[in-house]
């Protein structure tokens, strides 16, 4: 059974940093692109970033470029999102999702998300 | 403002057929596959349709997807109360080099 479990969310002040993690199990982690998707309270889904199987290629939504970094550890079946210079508008539930073989396709499995609140 | 445009709401009565539209451009829907996600209240999203019109195993055939040019549609036939959820379209955007979602459509079963 595929499982994705996010952790690392919490309350942080504007300008602060947070590192999210996603523990993956039940599939060959290194065979898939992985994504982060966020959802602000009461709002829609926003794709944040994804990373290629070997970590050699990453894509980001414009609003987080230069502030967020996605990374992965295939030996530990884990995905991370380093979030720096956090803004109030980054407040959201952050979901880890198994992307496709190509990075352009289906987000077939999702975790339950971890809540990030940016507030003073 | 989302890159993909969906109506914010839709509704229907049990047994009816409803459609949800998704409008994009040549750099996203016009040149890439469309995906549809269902998000039930308080839960994570789930893929409903992939590659424009394909259903994952376990998704009822009441759900169908189509694409024409720079627009796509999700149709739900034989509407049931458990279909009440938020529905999102998504596609890769070649100009933005990223995945884009529609703003979501909240479906109410009256």
XYZ file of N, CA and C in Angstrom:
690
model
N 0.851 -1.196 0.000
C 0.000 0.000 0.000
C 0.890 1.251 0.000
N 0.601 2.146 -0.916
C 1.365 3.393 -0.994
C 0.996 4.298 0.182
N 2.008 4.792 0.863
C 1.782 5.739 1.964
C 2.735 6.914 1.841
N 2.193 8.085 2.058
C 2.977 9.323 2.080
C 2.600 10.061 3.352
N 3.595 10.295 4.201
C 3.327 10.926 5.489
C 4.190 12.171 5.628
N 3.523 13.322 5.664
C 4.223 14.589 5.787
C 4.446 14.951 7.250
N 5.492 15.727 7.481
C 5.773 16.234 8.822
C 6.542 17.536 8.696
N 6.668 18.249 9.816
C 7.484 19.451 9.835
C 6.724 20.759 9.811
N 5.411 20.688 9.668
C 4.630 21.920 9.646
C 4.559 22.564 11.031
N 4.049 23.766 11.070
C 3.905 24.465 12.349
C 3.748 25.952 12.151
N 3.857 26.669 13.259
C 3.728 28.125 13.241
C 5.107 28.762 13.148
N 5.261 29.699 12.220
C 6.540 30.372 12.028
C 6.268 31.845 11.724
N 7.196 32.690 12.135
C 7.031 34.126 11.890
C 7.405 34.476 10.458
N 6.849 35.536 9.930
C 7.258 35.996 8.591
C 8.759 36.200 8.535
N 9.359 35.749 7.442
C 10.801 35.811 7.287
C 11.520 34.582 7.800
N 10.807 33.728 8.491
C 11.411 32.536 9.073
C 11.545 31.391 8.081
N 12.030 30.257 8.595
C 12.266 29.075 7.766
C 11.606 27.856 8.380
N 11.347 26.894 7.515
C 10.742 25.632 7.942
C 11.156 24.559 6.949
N 11.354 23.344 7.415
C 11.687 22.248 6.518
C 10.623 21.164 6.649
N 9.939 20.903 5.554
C 8.943 19.852 5.526
C 9.573 18.560 5.035
N 9.063 17.451 5.547
C 9.521 16.140 5.100
C 8.328 15.281 4.727
N 8.587 14.308 3.873
C 7.559 13.359 3.453
C 8.200 11.981 3.430
N 7.688 11.081 4.240
C 8.183 9.705 4.278
C 7.308 8.858 3.362
N 7.948 8.212 2.398
C 7.217 7.429 1.399
C 7.448 5.938 1.629
N 6.419 5.146 1.357
C 6.536 3.697 1.460
C 5.511 3.045 0.538
N 5.756 1.779 0.239
C 4.806 1.013 -0.551
C 5.016 1.081 -2.047
N 6.077 1.751 -2.483
C 6.382 1.806 -3.915
C 7.876 2.091 -4.080
N 8.369 1.929 -5.311
C 9.776 2.162 -5.589
C 9.996 3.672 -5.726
N 10.349 4.294 -4.624
C 10.434 5.748 -4.529
C 11.282 6.363 -5.635
N 12.422 5.764 -5.893
C 13.367 6.341 -6.853
C 12.910 6.271 -8.303
N 11.751 5.675 -8.562
C 11.259 5.529 -9.930
C 10.292 6.630 -10.345
N 9.954 7.498 -9.413
C 8.920 8.498 -9.697
C 9.404 9.913 -9.395
N 8.952 10.864 -10.208
C 9.037 12.256 -9.808
C 8.173 12.397 -8.537
N 8.472 13.426 -7.746
C 7.677 13.722 -6.555
C 7.331 15.207 -6.545
N 6.178 15.516 -5.997
C 5.699 16.904 -5.993
C 5.257 17.356 -4.611
N 5.260 18.660 -4.421
C 4.592 19.311 -3.298
C 3.468 20.179 -3.873
N 2.311 20.092 -3.242
C 1.141 20.889 -3.617
C 0.607 21.517 -2.343
N 0.175 22.764 -2.406
C -0.339 23.399 -1.197
C -1.768 23.896 -1.403
N -2.429 24.109 -0.274
C -3.813 24.585 -0.303
C -4.006 25.549 0.862
N -4.145 26.821 0.549
C -4.400 27.817 1.588
C -5.789 27.571 2.176
N -6.016 27.977 3.411
C -7.310 27.735 4.052
C -8.476 28.246 3.217
N -9.405 27.353 2.888
C -10.587 27.723 2.128
C -10.342 28.027 0.663
N -9.126 27.742 0.182
C -8.773 28.060 -1.212
C -8.501 26.793 -2.011
N -8.119 26.997 -3.269
C -7.884 25.882 -4.161
C -6.468 25.327 -4.070
N -6.201 24.353 -4.918
C -4.898 23.705 -4.947
C -3.896 24.537 -5.740
N -2.666 24.558 -5.255
C -1.579 25.217 -5.971
C -0.366 24.294 -5.961
N 0.075 23.880 -7.133
C 1.293 23.091 -7.242
C 2.486 23.967 -6.859
N 3.403 23.423 -6.083
C 4.532 24.202 -5.575
C 5.840 23.868 -6.291
N 6.141 22.558 -6.370
C 7.419 22.160 -6.950
C 7.399 20.661 -7.226
N 8.285 20.225 -8.123
C 8.522 18.793 -8.264
C 9.984 18.539 -8.572
N 10.372 17.276 -8.405
C 11.776 16.890 -8.538
C 11.858 15.551 -9.250
N 12.830 15.453 -10.121
C 13.039 14.263 -10.932
C 13.511 13.088 -10.084
N 13.443 11.906 -10.644
C 13.779 10.685 -9.923
C 15.151 10.733 -9.245
N 16.161 11.239 -9.972
C 17.524 11.239 -9.424
C 17.911 12.576 -8.795
N 16.937 13.484 -8.709
C 17.185 14.784 -8.095
C 17.894 15.780 -8.996
N 18.060 15.438 -10.279
C 18.854 16.279 -11.176
C 18.064 17.431 -11.791
N 16.750 17.434 -11.631
C 15.917 18.472 -12.239
C 14.774 18.840 -11.293
N 14.544 20.115 -11.165
C 13.491 20.611 -10.283
C 12.715 21.713 -11.009
N 11.433 21.803 -10.708
C 10.606 22.889 -11.219
C 9.864 23.521 -10.043
N 9.617 24.810 -10.142
C 8.939 25.536 -9.064
C 7.884 26.487 -9.633
N 6.862 26.744 -8.847
C 5.931 27.817 -9.190
C 6.663 29.141 -8.959
N 6.352 30.134 -9.758
C 7.086 31.403 -9.699
C 7.111 32.014 -8.303
N 6.024 31.898 -7.573
C 5.898 32.587 -6.283
C 6.848 32.059 -5.211
N 7.463 30.898 -5.427
C 8.381 30.359 -4.419
C 9.817 30.253 -4.916
N 10.041 30.581 -6.177
C 11.403 30.475 -6.728
C 12.352 31.350 -5.938
N 13.508 30.784 -5.605
C 14.506 31.519 -4.846
C 14.300 31.461 -3.342
N 13.157 30.958 -2.914
C 12.869 30.865 -1.471
C 12.720 29.417 -1.011
N 12.132 28.571 -1.841
C 11.906 27.166 -1.498
C 12.869 26.285 -2.294
N 13.266 25.179 -1.679
C 14.092 24.189 -2.352
C 13.541 22.801 -2.084
N 13.267 22.094 -3.152
C 12.809 20.709 -3.035
C 14.018 19.788 -3.138
N 14.009 18.716 -2.368
C 15.106 17.755 -2.441
C 14.567 16.378 -2.077
N 15.364 15.360 -2.343
C 14.950 14.001 -2.037
C 16.140 13.156 -1.619
N 15.862 12.121 -0.860
C 16.879 11.159 -0.446
C 16.325 9.778 -0.804
N 16.770 9.265 -1.927
C 16.216 7.986 -2.386
C 16.604 6.826 -1.482
N 17.734 6.949 -0.802
C 18.163 5.882 0.109
C 17.241 5.791 1.321
N 16.644 6.933 1.673
C 15.757 6.963 2.843
C 14.286 7.106 2.462
N 13.998 7.044 1.148
C 12.613 7.184 0.669
C 11.944 8.432 1.226
N 12.648 9.537 1.154
C 12.102 10.757 1.730
C 12.217 11.948 0.791
N 11.240 12.817 0.897
C 11.146 14.041 0.115
C 11.143 15.208 1.096
N 11.758 16.315 0.696
C 11.834 17.466 1.585
C 11.481 18.745 0.844
N 11.067 19.735 1.636
C 10.846 21.067 1.091
C 11.415 22.065 2.096
N 12.528 22.689 1.745
C 13.119 23.725 2.586
C 12.480 25.050 2.207
N 11.836 25.676 3.178
C 11.114 26.923 2.930
C 11.777 28.052 3.703
N 12.332 29.008 2.992
C 12.984 30.168 3.601
C 12.223 31.441 3.276
N 12.530 32.489 4.003
C 11.895 33.805 3.775
C 10.382 33.661 3.661
N 9.811 32.966 4.611
C 8.379 32.672 4.556
C 7.535 33.931 4.665
N 6.420 33.923 3.938
C 5.499 35.049 3.911
C 4.135 34.603 4.433
N 3.335 35.562 4.835
C 1.990 35.242 5.321
C 1.220 34.445 4.277
N 1.438 34.784 3.015
C 0.697 34.112 1.931
C 1.165 32.680 1.663
N 2.201 32.229 2.361
C 2.629 30.836 2.257
C 1.841 29.943 3.219
N 0.999 30.534 4.040
C 0.172 29.760 4.963
C -0.729 28.813 4.178
N -0.620 27.529 4.463
C -1.377 26.523 3.701
C -1.127 25.148 4.291
N -1.939 24.216 3.855
C -1.647 22.792 4.077
C -0.798 22.357 2.904
N 0.327 21.729 3.201
C 1.260 21.276 2.175
C 1.149 19.761 2.020
N 0.827 19.350 0.797
C 0.682 17.936 0.488
C 1.907 17.443 -0.286
N 2.350 16.274 0.059
C 3.345 15.541 -0.705
C 2.568 14.629 -1.647
N 2.990 14.546 -2.900
C 2.275 13.705 -3.858
C 3.245 12.947 -4.736
N 2.909 11.694 -5.014
C 3.714 10.932 -5.959
C 3.345 11.393 -7.362
N 4.347 11.906 -8.042
C 4.143 12.383 -9.401
C 4.287 11.181 -10.351
N 4.367 11.482 -11.614
C 4.400 10.430 -12.624
C 5.844 10.054 -12.964
N 6.013 9.202 -13.970
C 7.349 8.865 -14.461
C 7.987 10.057 -15.185
N 7.126 10.915 -15.751
C 7.615 12.011 -16.593
C 7.686 13.355 -15.876
N 6.949 13.490 -14.785
C 6.886 14.775 -14.093
C 5.772 15.666 -14.575
N 5.134 15.268 -15.692
C 4.073 16.103 -16.260
C 2.692 15.506 -16.015
N 2.658 14.332 -15.419
C 1.409 13.577 -15.441
C 0.594 13.643 -14.172
N 0.084 12.483 -13.842
C -0.892 12.365 -12.769
C -0.230 12.402 -11.392
N -0.867 13.089 -10.469
C -0.474 13.016 -9.064
C -1.340 11.919 -8.451
N -0.814 10.712 -8.509
C -1.659 9.550 -8.255
C -1.906 9.285 -6.767
N -0.929 9.598 -5.948
C -1.090 9.367 -4.515
C -0.709 10.631 -3.753
N -1.461 10.912 -2.707
C -1.268 12.108 -1.899
C -1.178 11.722 -0.423
N -0.405 12.493 0.329
C -0.435 12.357 1.771
C -1.605 13.148 2.330
N -1.697 13.197 3.633
C -2.776 13.936 4.286
C -2.411 15.401 4.525
N -1.153 15.733 4.308
C -0.748 17.126 4.395
C -0.248 17.521 5.774
N 0.539 18.598 5.798
C 1.010 19.192 7.034
C 0.756 20.699 6.956
N 0.266 21.254 8.047
C -0.180 22.643 8.040
C 0.957 23.591 8.401
N 1.155 24.576 7.556
C 2.151 25.626 7.801
C 1.404 26.942 7.997
N 1.670 27.587 9.121
C 1.047 28.876 9.415
C 2.140 29.919 9.587
N 2.094 30.951 8.760
C 3.069 32.032 8.840
C 2.355 33.253 9.395
N 2.739 33.604 10.616
C 2.043 34.696 11.286
C 2.922 35.262 12.393
N 2.774 36.541 12.642
C 3.511 37.177 13.733
C 2.666 37.180 15.002
N -5.785 34.635 -9.409
C -6.339 34.251 -10.702
C -5.614 33.001 -11.222
N -6.353 31.910 -11.397
C -5.742 30.668 -11.832
C -5.494 30.693 -13.333
N -4.478 29.929 -13.755
C -4.144 29.835 -15.179
C -5.244 29.099 -15.931
N -5.794 28.065 -15.288
C -6.921 27.332 -15.857
C -8.203 27.852 -15.219
N -9.236 28.083 -16.054
C -10.466 28.704 -15.568
C -11.587 27.685 -15.443
N -12.126 27.599 -14.231
C -13.275 26.737 -13.964
C -14.388 27.580 -13.353
N -15.639 27.159 -13.534
C -16.722 27.848 -12.814
C -16.586 27.542 -11.327
N -16.845 28.508 -10.457
C -16.660 28.258 -9.021
C -17.649 27.265 -8.442
N -18.813 27.116 -9.075
C -19.805 26.213 -8.519
C -20.615 25.533 -9.612
N -21.178 24.405 -9.256
C -22.091 23.662 -10.120
C -23.041 22.907 -9.206
N -24.188 22.551 -9.734
C -25.135 21.804 -8.910
C -26.027 20.934 -9.783
N -26.637 19.963 -9.148
C -27.560 19.078 -9.837
C -28.327 18.252 -8.831
N -29.365 17.624 -9.296
C -30.152 16.748 -8.428
C -29.728 15.302 -8.650
N -29.983 14.436 -7.702
C -29.608 13.023 -7.852
C -30.125 12.441 -9.163
N -29.229 11.730 -9.871
C -29.580 11.114 -11.131
C -29.283 11.974 -12.345
N -29.107 13.263 -12.125
C -28.824 14.170 -13.241
C -27.409 14.002 -13.757
N -27.164 14.626 -14.914
C -25.825 14.701 -15.482
C -25.353 16.143 -15.375
N -24.145 16.316 -14.846
C -23.578 17.659 -14.752
C -22.209 17.665 -15.423
N -21.838 18.832 -15.930
C -20.506 18.970 -16.519
C -19.779 20.139 -15.863
N -18.463 19.992 -15.774
C -17.600 21.037 -15.246
C -16.588 21.376 -16.329
N -16.480 22.632 -16.678
C -15.584 23.046 -17.749
C -14.245 23.537 -17.194
N -13.246 23.495 -18.057
C -11.901 23.944 -17.696
C -11.287 24.567 -18.945
N -11.004 25.842 -18.865
C -10.499 26.560 -20.032
C -9.049 26.973 -19.812
N -8.228 26.726 -20.825
C -6.813 27.066 -20.700
C -6.295 27.758 -21.943
N -5.072 27.419 -22.313
C -4.453 28.049 -23.466
C -3.590 27.042 -24.224
N -2.946 27.524 -25.275
C -2.150 26.637 -26.116
C -0.937 26.077 -25.376
N -0.482 26.759 -24.324
C 0.709 26.297 -23.622
C 0.408 25.253 -22.558
N -0.849 25.078 -22.221
C -1.178 24.061 -21.215
C -2.140 23.017 -21.802
N -3.428 23.259 -21.738
C -4.380 22.268 -22.246
C -4.171 22.004 -23.729
N -3.831 23.045 -24.458
C -3.673 22.896 -25.905
C -2.544 21.990 -26.325
N -1.590 21.732 -25.419
C -0.439 20.933 -25.811
C -0.088 19.828 -24.826
N -0.872 19.673 -23.792
C -0.591 18.646 -22.792
C -1.878 17.977 -22.311
N -1.672 16.852 -21.629
C -2.829 16.134 -21.092
C -3.490 16.918 -19.960
N -4.778 16.634 -19.781
C -5.558 17.233 -18.698
C -5.871 16.174 -17.655
N -5.822 16.569 -16.403
C -6.100 15.681 -15.285
C -7.201 16.316 -14.432
N -8.032 15.470 -13.856
C -9.098 15.943 -12.966
C -8.932 15.296 -11.597
N -9.097 16.112 -10.562
C -8.980 15.646 -9.188
C -10.271 15.956 -8.443
N -10.621 15.033 -7.565
C -11.788 15.201 -6.694
C -11.290 15.357 -5.266
N -11.789 16.357 -4.577
C -11.431 16.531 -3.171
C -12.706 16.549 -2.347
N -12.933 15.463 -1.627
C -14.063 15.389 -0.707
C -13.759 16.237 0.516
N -14.783 16.727 1.188
C -14.554 17.604 2.341
C -13.613 16.994 3.374
N -12.591 17.747 3.732
C -11.670 17.333 4.783
C -10.681 16.247 4.399
N -10.560 15.960 3.104
C -9.650 14.902 2.684
C -8.670 15.420 1.633
N -7.660 14.597 1.364
C -6.697 14.936 0.322
C -7.329 14.704 -1.053
N -6.851 15.400 -2.068
C -7.378 15.180 -3.425
C -7.085 13.768 -3.917
N -7.874 13.349 -4.897
C -7.729 12.023 -5.490
C -7.881 12.196 -7.011
N -7.051 11.495 -7.771
C -7.133 11.634 -9.221
C -8.364 10.903 -9.730
N -9.117 11.600 -10.556
C -10.388 11.084 -11.068
C -10.269 10.708 -12.549
N -9.565 11.541 -13.299
C -9.353 11.348 -14.728
C -7.901 11.690 -15.039
N -7.244 10.851 -15.825
C -5.887 11.165 -16.249
C -5.789 11.091 -17.768
N -4.809 11.794 -18.310
C -4.612 11.836 -19.761
C -5.911 12.114 -20.517
N -6.585 13.159 -20.111
C -7.803 13.691 -20.745
C -9.073 12.903 -20.461
N -8.998 11.564 -20.620
C -10.244 10.811 -20.600
C -10.111 9.409 -20.005
N -8.997 9.158 -19.305
C -8.773 7.825 -18.747
C -9.162 7.798 -17.269
N -9.826 6.716 -16.885
C -10.232 6.563 -15.494
C -9.324 5.582 -14.776
N -8.780 5.958 -13.617
C -8.023 4.982 -12.817
C -8.967 3.873 -12.363
N -8.383 2.721 -12.077
C -9.215 1.631 -11.570
C -9.872 2.069 -10.268
N -11.129 1.726 -10.133
C -11.871 2.093 -8.930
C -12.729 3.333 -9.094
N -12.479 4.102 -10.131
C -13.320 5.275 -10.387
C -14.514 4.846 -11.235
N -15.720 5.119 -10.764
C -16.916 4.672 -11.500
C -16.987 5.260 -12.899
N -17.600 4.509 -13.825
C -17.704 5.005 -15.196
C -18.745 6.109 -15.332
N -19.329 6.518 -14.226
C -20.197 7.702 -14.240
C -19.377 8.976 -14.497
N -18.077 8.864 -14.231
C -17.183 10.001 -14.430
C -16.483 9.859 -15.786
N -16.483 10.935 -16.582
C -15.811 10.898 -17.870
C -15.189 12.253 -18.164
N -14.094 12.206 -18.920
C -13.398 13.435 -19.270
C -13.244 13.559 -20.769
N -13.159 14.809 -21.224
C -12.936 15.063 -22.639
C -12.116 16.336 -22.786
N -11.527 16.457 -23.971
C -10.710 17.643 -24.246
C -10.891 18.017 -25.719
N -10.959 19.312 -25.953
C -11.036 19.818 -27.321
C -10.299 21.142 -27.379
N -9.245 21.185 -28.157
C -8.457 22.411 -28.277
C -7.859 22.825 -26.953
N -8.243 23.999 -26.482
C -7.693 24.513 -25.226
C -8.692 24.437 -24.078
N -9.701 23.568 -24.227
C -10.682 23.388 -23.168
C -10.884 21.914 -22.873
N -11.333 21.660 -21.663
C -11.611 20.296 -21.233
C -12.879 20.291 -20.395
N -13.464 19.116 -20.267
C -14.683 18.994 -19.475
C -14.689 17.699 -18.696
N -15.288 17.775 -17.525
C -15.557 16.599 -16.697
C -17.057 16.433 -16.648
N -17.523 15.254 -16.956
C -18.960 14.976 -16.890
C -19.225 13.927 -15.823
N -20.263 14.155 -15.066
C -20.690 13.202 -14.037
C -22.140 12.863 -14.325
N -22.382 11.602 -14.625
C -23.750 11.189 -14.904
C -24.297 10.420 -13.709
N -25.613 10.309 -13.619
C -26.219 9.593 -12.507
C -25.755 10.158 -11.172
N -25.856 11.458 -11.033
C -25.322 12.171 -9.872
C -25.786 11.542 -8.560
N -24.839 11.411 -7.612
C -25.147 10.842 -6.300
C -24.713 11.824 -5.225
N -25.280 11.690 -4.057
C -24.965 12.624 -2.962
C -23.478 12.584 -2.602
N -22.867 11.417 -2.754
C -21.445 11.297 -2.397
C -20.509 11.964 -3.409
N -21.075 12.474 -4.507
C -20.271 13.200 -5.480
C -20.059 14.656 -5.071
N -20.712 15.063 -3.995
C -20.576 16.440 -3.516
C -19.127 16.654 -3.060
N -18.406 17.498 -3.773
C -16.973 17.668 -3.542
C -16.479 18.859 -4.370
N -15.194 19.150 -4.206
C -14.514 20.131 -5.057
C -13.784 19.387 -6.169
N -13.865 19.904 -7.382
C -13.243 19.281 -8.539
C -12.254 20.254 -9.166
N -11.056 19.745 -9.447
C -9.990 20.575 -10.001
C -9.451 19.965 -11.290
N -9.242 20.802 -12.300
C -8.528 20.361 -13.490
C -7.069 20.790 -13.338
N -6.185 20.107 -14.045
C -4.765 20.421 -13.982
C -4.091 20.025 -15.289
N -3.006 20.692 -15.590
C -2.208 20.366 -16.776
C -0.817 20.941 -16.592
N 0.132 20.405 -17.352
C 1.452 21.010 -17.371
C 1.420 22.219 -18.300
N 2.127 23.274 -17.930
C 2.196 24.471 -18.763
C 3.617 24.630 -19.300
N 3.777 24.552 -20.614
C 5.106 24.604 -21.221
C 5.746 25.986 -21.101
N 4.939 27.026 -21.046
C 5.497 28.386 -20.928
C 5.962 28.680 -19.507
N 5.217 28.219 -18.541
C 5.554 28.438 -17.136
C 6.521 27.388 -16.609
N 6.688 26.283 -17.346
C 7.512 25.172 -16.869
C 7.023 24.720 -15.502
N 5.733 24.494 -15.421
C 5.167 24.058 -14.153
C 3.771 23.512 -14.355
N 3.295 22.849 -13.319
C 1.937 22.310 -13.347
C 0.984 23.407 -12.887
N -0.156 23.512 -13.564
C -1.152 24.518 -13.181
C -2.480 23.833 -12.879
N -3.178 24.381 -11.900
C -4.500 23.890 -11.526
C -5.549 24.937 -11.869
N -6.770 24.463 -12.081
C -7.896 25.375 -12.138
C -8.242 25.813 -10.726
N -9.095 26.831 -10.626
C -9.461 27.356 -9.320
C -10.384 26.450 -8.526
N -10.910 25.421 -9.181
C -11.782 24.479 -8.493
C -13.252 24.788 -8.684
N -14.060 23.740 -8.751
C -15.516 23.865 -8.862
C -16.148 23.080 -7.737
N -16.948 23.757 -6.932
C -17.647 23.084 -5.837
C -18.969 22.550 -6.368
N -19.120 21.245 -6.328
C -20.342 20.599 -6.802
C -21.280 20.336 -5.637
N -22.487 20.824 -5.772
C -23.519 20.603 -4.760
C -24.590 19.702 -5.338
N -24.930 18.675 -4.592
C -26.020 17.787 -4.988
C -27.264 18.192 -4.213
N -28.238 18.718 -4.924
C -29.413 19.317 -4.282
C -30.385 18.280 -3.749
